[in-house]
mmCIF file of C-alpha atoms in Angstrom:
data_model
loop_
_atom_site.group_PDB
_atom_site.id
_atom_site.type_symbol
_atom_site.label_atom_id
_atom_site.label_comp_id
_atom_site.label_asym_id
_atom_site.label_seq_id
_atom_site.Cartn_x
_atom_site.Cartn_y
_atom_site.Cartn_z
ATOM 1 C CA TYR A 1 -5.800 0.038 15.114
ATOM 2 C CA LYS A 2 -6.583 4.084 14.348
ATOM 3 C CA VAL A 3 -5.799 3.600 11.028
ATOM 4 C CA SER A 4 -6.876 -0.222 10.348
ATOM 5 C CA GLY A 5 -9.206 -0.678 7.226
ATOM 6 C CA GLY A 6 -10.201 -3.746 5.324
ATOM 7 C CA LEU A 7 -11.809 -3.452 1.712
ATOM 8 C CA HIS A 8 -14.949 -4.118 2.021
ATOM 9 C CA GLY A 9 -16.050 -4.011 6.259
ATOM 10 C CA VAL A 10 -17.482 -7.598 5.942
ATOM 11 C CA GLY A 11 -14.584 -9.901 5.613
ATOM 12 C CA ALA A 12 -15.231 -12.300 8.707
ATOM 13 C CA SER A 13 -18.693 -12.417 8.455
ATOM 14 C CA VAL A 14 -18.416 -13.463 4.320
ATOM 15 C CA VAL A 15 -16.082 -15.673 5.593
ATOM 16 C CA ASN A 16 -18.081 -17.384 8.293
ATOM 17 C CA ALA A 17 -21.249 -17.530 5.779
ATOM 18 C CA LEU A 18 -19.469 -19.174 3.278
ATOM 19 C CA SER A 19 -17.633 -22.025 5.140
ATOM 20 C CA THR A 20 -18.336 -25.196 6.140
ATOM 21 C CA PHE A 21 -16.951 -24.692 9.490
ATOM 22 C CA CYS A 22 -14.777 -21.773 11.030
ATOM 23 C CA ASN A 23 -12.741 -21.561 14.170
ATOM 24 C CA VAL A 24 -11.563 -18.590 15.383
ATOM 25 C CA GLU A 25 -8.854 -18.620 18.374
ATOM 26 C CA VAL A 26 -8.018 -15.184 20.058
ATOM 27 C CA HIS A 27 -5.234 -14.973 22.225
ATOM 28 C CA ARG A 28 -5.918 -11.445 24.297
ATOM 29 C CA ASP A 29 -5.433 -10.005 27.926
ATOM 30 C CA GLY A 30 -3.212 -13.255 29.167
ATOM 31 C CA ARG A 31 -6.452 -15.563 27.854
ATOM 32 C CA ILE A 32 -6.801 -17.898 25.400
ATOM 33 C CA TRP A 33 -10.625 -17.736 23.637
ATOM 34 C CA LYS A 34 -12.073 -19.821 21.181
ATOM 35 C CA GLN A 35 -15.121 -20.323 19.264
ATOM 36 C CA SER A 36 -16.802 -22.571 16.518
ATOM 37 C CA TYR A 37 -19.093 -22.382 13.649
ATOM 38 C CA GLU A 38 -20.624 -24.250 10.931
ATOM 39 C CA LYS A 39 -22.036 -22.497 7.585
ATOM 40 C CA GLY A 40 -22.369 -19.247 9.591
ATOM 41 C CA LYS A 41 -23.866 -20.532 12.949
ATOM 42 C CA PRO A 42 -21.843 -20.890 16.180
ATOM 43 C CA THR A 43 -21.767 -24.460 17.130
ATOM 44 C CA THR A 44 -19.975 -23.606 20.636
ATOM 45 C CA ASP A 45 -20.098 -20.674 23.022
ATOM 46 C CA LEU A 46 -17.192 -18.357 23.706
ATOM 47 C CA VAL A 47 -14.747 -20.187 25.836
ATOM 48 C CA ASP A 48 -11.936 -19.332 28.009
ATOM 49 C CA SER A 49 -9.279 -22.147 26.986
ATOM 50 C CA GLY A 50 -6.449 -21.202 29.756
ATOM 51 C CA SER A 51 -3.627 -18.816 29.761
ATOM 52 C CA THR A 52 -0.922 -17.088 27.096
ATOM 53 C CA ASP A 53 1.835 -15.089 27.147
ATOM 54 C CA ILE A 54 1.265 -13.772 23.071
ATOM 55 C CA THR A 55 -1.275 -11.792 21.171
ATOM 56 C CA GLY A 56 -3.180 -12.468 18.034
ATOM 57 C CA THR A 57 -5.534 -14.141 15.944
ATOM 58 C CA LYS A 58 -6.047 -17.384 14.258
ATOM 59 C CA VAL A 59 -8.572 -18.096 11.660
ATOM 60 C CA THR A 60 -9.323 -21.636 10.609
ATOM 61 C CA PHE A 61 -11.816 -22.339 7.751
ATOM 62 C CA LYS A 62 -13.046 -24.451 5.002
ATOM 63 C CA ALA A 63 -15.214 -22.948 2.163
ATOM 64 C CA ASP A 64 -18.217 -24.430 1.409
ATOM 65 C CA ARG A 65 -18.408 -26.442 -1.570
ATOM 66 C CA GLU A 66 -22.375 -26.472 -1.941
ATOM 67 C CA ILE A 67 -21.913 -22.772 -2.715
ATOM 68 C CA PHE A 68 -18.360 -22.760 -4.563
ATOM 69 C CA LYS A 69 -18.495 -25.191 -7.279
ATOM 70 C CA GLY A 70 -16.000 -26.827 -9.890
ATOM 71 C CA ASP A 71 -12.191 -24.907 -9.391
ATOM 72 C CA ASP A 72 -13.641 -21.765 -7.469
ATOM 73 C CA LEU A 73 -12.160 -23.295 -4.416
ATOM 74 C CA ALA A 74 -8.733 -23.031 -6.031
ATOM 75 C CA PHE A 75 -6.650 -20.497 -3.733
ATOM 76 C CA ASN A 76 -4.208 -18.567 -5.964
ATOM 77 C CA PHE A 77 -0.945 -18.606 -4.179
ATOM 78 C CA GLU A 78 0.444 -15.641 -6.268
ATOM 79 C CA THR A 79 -2.684 -13.550 -5.396
ATOM 80 C CA LEU A 80 -1.978 -13.852 -2.030
ATOM 81 C CA SER A 81 1.701 -13.456 -2.285
ATOM 82 C CA ASN A 82 1.548 -10.427 -4.228
ATOM 83 C CA ARG A 83 -0.864 -8.526 -1.617
ATOM 84 C CA PHE A 84 1.122 -9.844 1.427
ATOM 85 C CA ARG A 85 4.194 -8.114 -0.490
ATOM 86 C CA GLU A 86 2.502 -5.181 -1.048
ATOM 87 C CA MET A 87 1.454 -5.116 2.616
ATOM 88 C CA ALA A 88 5.191 -5.422 3.769
ATOM 89 C CA PHE A 89 6.373 -2.569 1.210
ATOM 90 C CA LEU A 90 3.675 -0.090 3.001
ATOM 91 C CA ASN A 91 4.423 -1.362 6.634
ATOM 92 C CA ALA A 92 8.186 -1.128 6.974
ATOM 93 C CA GLY A 93 9.406 -3.797 9.280
ATOM 94 C CA LEU A 94 6.453 -6.074 9.229
ATOM 95 C CA HIS A 95 6.982 -9.775 8.499
ATOM 96 C CA PHE A 96 4.939 -12.032 6.654
ATOM 97 C CA GLU A 97 4.901 -15.591 6.277
ATOM 98 C CA LEU A 98 3.043 -17.627 3.459
ATOM 99 C CA SER A 99 2.795 -20.996 3.246
ATOM 100 C CA ASP A 100 1.267 -23.237 0.683
ATOM 101 C CA GLU A 101 0.836 -27.016 2.458
ATOM 102 C CA ARG A 102 -1.200 -28.109 -0.549
ATOM 103 C CA ALA A 103 -0.299 -31.793 -1.581
ATOM 104 C CA ASP A 104 0.568 -30.678 -5.040
ATOM 105 C CA SER A 105 2.878 -27.852 -3.975
ATOM 106 C CA GLU A 106 5.166 -26.485 -1.587
ATOM 107 C CA LYS A 107 5.330 -22.823 -2.420
ATOM 108 C CA LYS A 108 6.589 -20.511 0.517
ATOM 109 C CA ALA A 109 7.339 -16.871 0.388
ATOM 110 C CA ASP A 110 8.887 -14.564 3.462
ATOM 111 C CA PHE A 111 8.337 -10.861 3.218
ATOM 112 C CA GLN A 112 10.059 -8.169 5.192
ATOM 113 C CA PHE A 113 11.354 -4.667 4.356
ATOM 114 C CA SER A 114 12.897 -2.498 6.977
ATOM 115 C CA ASP A 115 13.300 0.578 4.185
ATOM 116 C CA GLY A 116 9.387 0.363 3.589
ATOM 117 C CA ILE A 117 8.227 2.063 0.192
ATOM 118 C CA LYS A 118 11.731 2.570 -0.337
ATOM 119 C CA GLU A 119 12.097 -0.949 -1.511
ATOM 120 C CA PHE A 120 8.694 -0.433 -3.047
ATOM 121 C CA ILE A 121 10.215 1.864 -5.570
ATOM 122 C CA ASN A 122 13.552 -0.599 -5.830
ATOM 123 C CA HIS A 123 11.221 -3.221 -6.947
ATOM 124 C CA ILE A 124 8.900 -1.242 -9.560
ATOM 125 C CA ASN A 125 11.979 -0.278 -11.019
ATOM 126 C CA ALA A 126 13.899 -3.209 -10.905
ATOM 127 C CA LYS A 127 14.176 -3.930 -14.858
ATOM 128 C CA LYS A 128 14.475 0.061 -15.615
ATOM 129 C CA LYS A 129 17.500 2.410 -15.760
ATOM 130 C CA SER A 130 17.049 5.228 -13.351
ATOM 131 C CA LEU A 131 17.408 8.743 -13.691
ATOM 132 C CA HIS A 132 19.225 9.312 -10.255
ATOM 133 C CA ASN A 133 20.488 6.584 -7.760
ATOM 134 C CA ASP A 134 18.592 7.187 -4.527
ATOM 135 C CA VAL A 135 15.048 6.870 -4.132
ATOM 136 C CA ILE A 136 13.573 10.127 -2.787
ATOM 137 C CA TYR A 137 11.654 9.770 0.078
ATOM 138 C CA PHE A 138 10.291 11.570 2.670
ATOM 139 C CA SER A 139 7.153 11.645 5.602
ATOM 140 C CA GLY A 140 5.622 13.693 7.467
ATOM 141 C CA ASN A 141 2.453 14.080 9.825
ATOM 142 C CA LYS A 142 -0.217 17.011 9.989
ATOM 143 C CA GLU A 143 -3.454 17.115 11.839
ATOM 144 C CA GLY A 144 -3.658 13.350 12.658
ATOM 145 C CA VAL A 145 -2.598 12.156 9.257
ATOM 146 C CA ASP A 146 0.664 10.365 8.362
ATOM 147 C CA VAL A 147 2.010 10.882 4.635
ATOM 148 C CA GLU A 148 5.100 8.686 3.094
ATOM 149 C CA ILE A 149 5.921 9.166 -0.547
ATOM 150 C CA ALA A 150 9.101 7.442 -2.329
ATOM 151 C CA MET A 151 9.784 8.070 -6.231
ATOM 152 C CA GLN A 152 12.305 7.767 -8.314
ATOM 153 C CA TRP A 153 12.211 8.658 -12.039
ATOM 154 C CA ASN A 154 13.329 5.925 -14.898
ATOM 155 C CA ASP A 155 14.292 6.273 -18.903
ATOM 156 C CA SER A 156 11.063 4.588 -19.923
ATOM 157 C CA TYR A 157 8.195 6.286 -20.966
ATOM 158 C CA SER A 158 5.582 5.275 -18.724
ATOM 159 C CA GLU A 159 4.492 6.549 -15.398
ATOM 160 C CA GLN A 160 3.814 4.534 -12.390
ATOM 161 C CA ILE A 161 2.368 5.678 -9.456
ATOM 162 C CA TYR A 162 0.304 3.759 -6.849
ATOM 163 C CA THR A 163 -1.398 5.126 -4.167
ATOM 164 C CA TYR A 164 -2.809 4.241 -0.801
ATOM 165 C CA CYS A 165 -4.740 4.969 2.381
ATOM 166 C CA ASN A 166 -4.643 2.266 5.549
ATOM 167 C CA ASN A 167 -2.629 0.411 3.688
ATOM 168 C CA ILE A 168 -5.797 0.209 0.877
ATOM 169 C CA ASN A 169 -4.666 0.216 -3.043
ATOM 170 C CA THR A 170 -6.773 3.404 -3.887
ATOM 171 C CA HIS A 171 -6.580 2.047 -7.896
ATOM 172 C CA GLU A 172 -8.402 5.486 -8.690
ATOM 173 C CA GLY A 173 -6.330 8.238 -6.559
ATOM 174 C CA GLY A 174 -8.472 10.413 -5.001
ATOM 175 C CA THR A 175 -7.494 13.901 -3.121
ATOM 176 C CA HIS A 176 -3.631 11.844 -1.967
ATOM 177 C CA LEU A 177 -3.095 11.624 -5.841
ATOM 178 C CA VAL A 178 -4.536 14.985 -6.504
ATOM 179 C CA GLY A 179 -1.840 16.786 -3.927
ATOM 180 C CA PHE A 180 1.084 15.029 -4.804
ATOM 181 C CA ARG A 181 0.530 15.475 -9.012
ATOM 182 C CA GLY A 182 0.169 19.221 -8.111
ATOM 183 C CA ALA A 183 2.634 20.227 -6.084
ATOM 184 C CA LEU A 184 5.359 17.980 -8.053
ATOM 185 C CA THR A 185 4.035 19.789 -11.208
ATOM 186 C CA ARG A 186 4.773 23.513 -9.209
ATOM 187 C CA SER A 187 8.133 22.534 -7.321
ATOM 188 C CA THR A 188 9.867 20.944 -10.436
ATOM 189 C CA ASN A 189 9.171 24.269 -12.709
ATOM 190 C CA ASN A 190 9.881 26.357 -9.852
ATOM 191 C CA TYR A 191 13.203 24.790 -9.703
ATOM 192 C CA ALA A 192 13.560 24.882 -13.419
ATOM 193 C CA THR A 193 12.804 28.140 -13.732
ATOM 194 C CA ASN A 194 15.018 29.375 -10.815
ATOM 195 C CA LYS A 195 18.011 27.771 -12.166
ATOM 196 C CA ASN A 196 16.819 29.382 -15.949
ATOM 197 C CA LEU A 197 16.655 25.450 -17.310
ATOM 198 C CA LEU A 198 13.676 26.164 -19.407
ATOM 199 C CA LYS A 199 15.033 29.285 -21.278
ATOM 200 C CA ASN A 200 14.278 27.591 -24.812
ATOM 201 C CA LEU A 201 10.526 27.205 -23.786
ATOM 202 C CA LYS A 202 8.239 29.718 -24.141
ATOM 203 C CA THR A 203 6.037 27.975 -21.123
ATOM 204 C CA ASN A 204 6.413 25.823 -18.035
ATOM 205 C CA LEU A 205 6.766 21.856 -18.057
ATOM 206 C CA ASP A 206 3.330 20.188 -18.688
ATOM 207 C CA GLY A 207 2.330 17.528 -15.478
ATOM 208 C CA ASP A 208 2.326 14.710 -18.062
ATOM 209 C CA ASP A 209 6.068 15.443 -18.997
ATOM 210 C CA ILE A 210 7.108 15.342 -15.370
ATOM 211 C CA ARG A 211 5.744 12.225 -14.491
ATOM 212 C CA GLU A 212 7.089 10.798 -17.677
ATOM 213 C CA GLY A 213 9.164 8.061 -16.329
ATOM 214 C CA LEU A 214 8.165 8.178 -12.392
ATOM 215 C CA ALA A 215 7.796 5.376 -10.140
ATOM 216 C CA ALA A 216 5.928 6.466 -6.946
ATOM 217 C CA VAL A 217 4.417 5.393 -3.993
ATOM 218 C CA VAL A 218 2.134 7.917 -2.283
ATOM 219 C CA SER A 219 0.690 6.275 1.146
ATOM 220 C CA VAL A 220 -1.492 8.275 3.830
ATOM 221 C CA LYS A 221 -3.015 6.872 7.486
ATOM 222 C CA VAL A 222 -6.024 8.916 7.805
ATOM 223 C CA PRO A 223 -8.035 8.447 11.383
ATOM 224 C CA GLU A 224 -11.334 8.902 9.211
ATOM 225 C CA PRO A 225 -10.986 8.030 6.123
ATOM 226 C CA GLN A 226 -13.713 8.589 3.351
ATOM 227 C CA PHE A 227 -13.883 6.782 0.395
ATOM 228 C CA GLU A 228 -16.161 6.600 -2.715
ATOM 229 C CA GLY A 229 -17.534 3.523 -3.413
ATOM 230 C CA GLN A 230 -17.690 0.474 -1.025
ATOM 231 C CA THR A 231 -14.692 -1.092 -3.153
ATOM 232 C CA LYS A 232 -12.611 1.716 -1.614
ATOM 233 C CA THR A 233 -10.801 2.801 -5.045
ATOM 234 C CA LYS A 234 -11.031 6.136 -4.633
ATOM 235 C CA LEU A 235 -10.169 8.935 -1.598
ATOM 236 C CA GLY A 236 -12.322 11.497 -1.085
ATOM 237 C CA ASN A 237 -10.877 13.581 2.205
ATOM 238 C CA ASN A 238 -10.664 17.039 0.882
ATOM 239 C CA GLU A 239 -7.632 17.804 3.806
ATOM 240 C CA VAL A 240 -5.435 14.924 2.764
ATOM 241 C CA LYS A 241 -4.777 17.061 -0.697
ATOM 242 C CA GLY A 242 -3.401 20.034 1.279
ATOM 243 C CA ILE A 243 -1.258 18.000 3.692
ATOM 244 C CA VAL A 244 0.202 16.114 0.984
ATOM 245 C CA GLU A 245 0.648 19.059 -1.178
ATOM 246 C CA ALA A 246 2.657 21.093 1.648
ATOM 247 C CA LEU A 247 4.936 18.188 2.245
ATOM 248 C CA VAL A 248 5.671 17.590 -1.373
ATOM 249 C CA ASN A 249 5.989 21.374 -2.389
ATOM 250 C CA GLU A 250 8.718 21.816 0.862
ATOM 251 C CA LYS A 251 10.311 18.544 1.002
ATOM 252 C CA LEU A 252 11.022 17.728 -2.790
ATOM 253 C CA SER A 253 12.136 21.299 -3.477
ATOM 254 C CA ASP A 254 14.827 20.719 -0.901
ATOM 255 C CA TRP A 255 15.857 17.617 -2.404
ATOM 256 C CA PHE A 256 15.801 19.348 -5.631
ATOM 257 C CA ASP A 257 18.567 22.136 -3.989
ATOM 258 C CA ARG A 258 20.320 19.505 -2.711
ATOM 259 C CA ASN A 259 20.707 17.208 -5.799
ATOM 260 C CA PRO A 260 21.701 19.539 -8.659
ATOM 261 C CA GLY A 261 23.145 17.319 -10.924
ATOM 262 C CA SER A 262 20.281 14.571 -10.490
ATOM 263 C CA SER A 263 17.390 17.294 -10.483
ATOM 264 C CA LYS A 264 18.925 18.368 -13.818
ATOM 265 C CA SER A 265 18.989 15.185 -15.187
ATOM 266 C CA ILE A 266 15.220 14.865 -14.506
ATOM 267 C CA VAL A 267 14.003 18.282 -15.764
#
């Protein structure tokens, strides 16, 4: 749990408050603990319900129709499916099963990716032609911060960079994105200059040009994250910028040197 993070920090309490009933069952330390609630208020004490040899939590709830009117109660399978797929990409090996047991649906989804964010890149680039066969992947840890990066250029003109902190999608980027972009521009220009690939240009390549056709995932795990805004769409930890920058400078420069053919195509 050292880097776990929800979106707003009030999930369970809000679900409980907006439900006609909410039942919680926790398997922990060899015992089963249960408690029930109605409209946010506990209807039972915390009860020890016997022994167990597994760990985990099950929450069962029903949304309150006095609060949610009309079609607001229709859970969207695709919304849930997309989020679980994203979580499986970000946590290599973690297994998700999603079953829709409503009367008019028999949808099921199963997600598990042993190669994690490398497979995320394959998913993003599935309908595009890549400029190099292998997905570039590297990871590292510094000052307690874990960094994972996967990237691959394709022949499109769009830039698709997805950034995450503690599995939370930081839509507006932040210090991890700034560090990644800066190091990407510097490393690519250094390689191009050293190999004399820019001899017909009077200037270095712009960052926008380098990121054209790039699909990338930047995932960091930060023990004490500082987000801008309650919805956590932007990461603010200044130290993360330098950590990501140093990793990309080192690892990407090494990849360029070991893959001259692909590197020339990218430049």
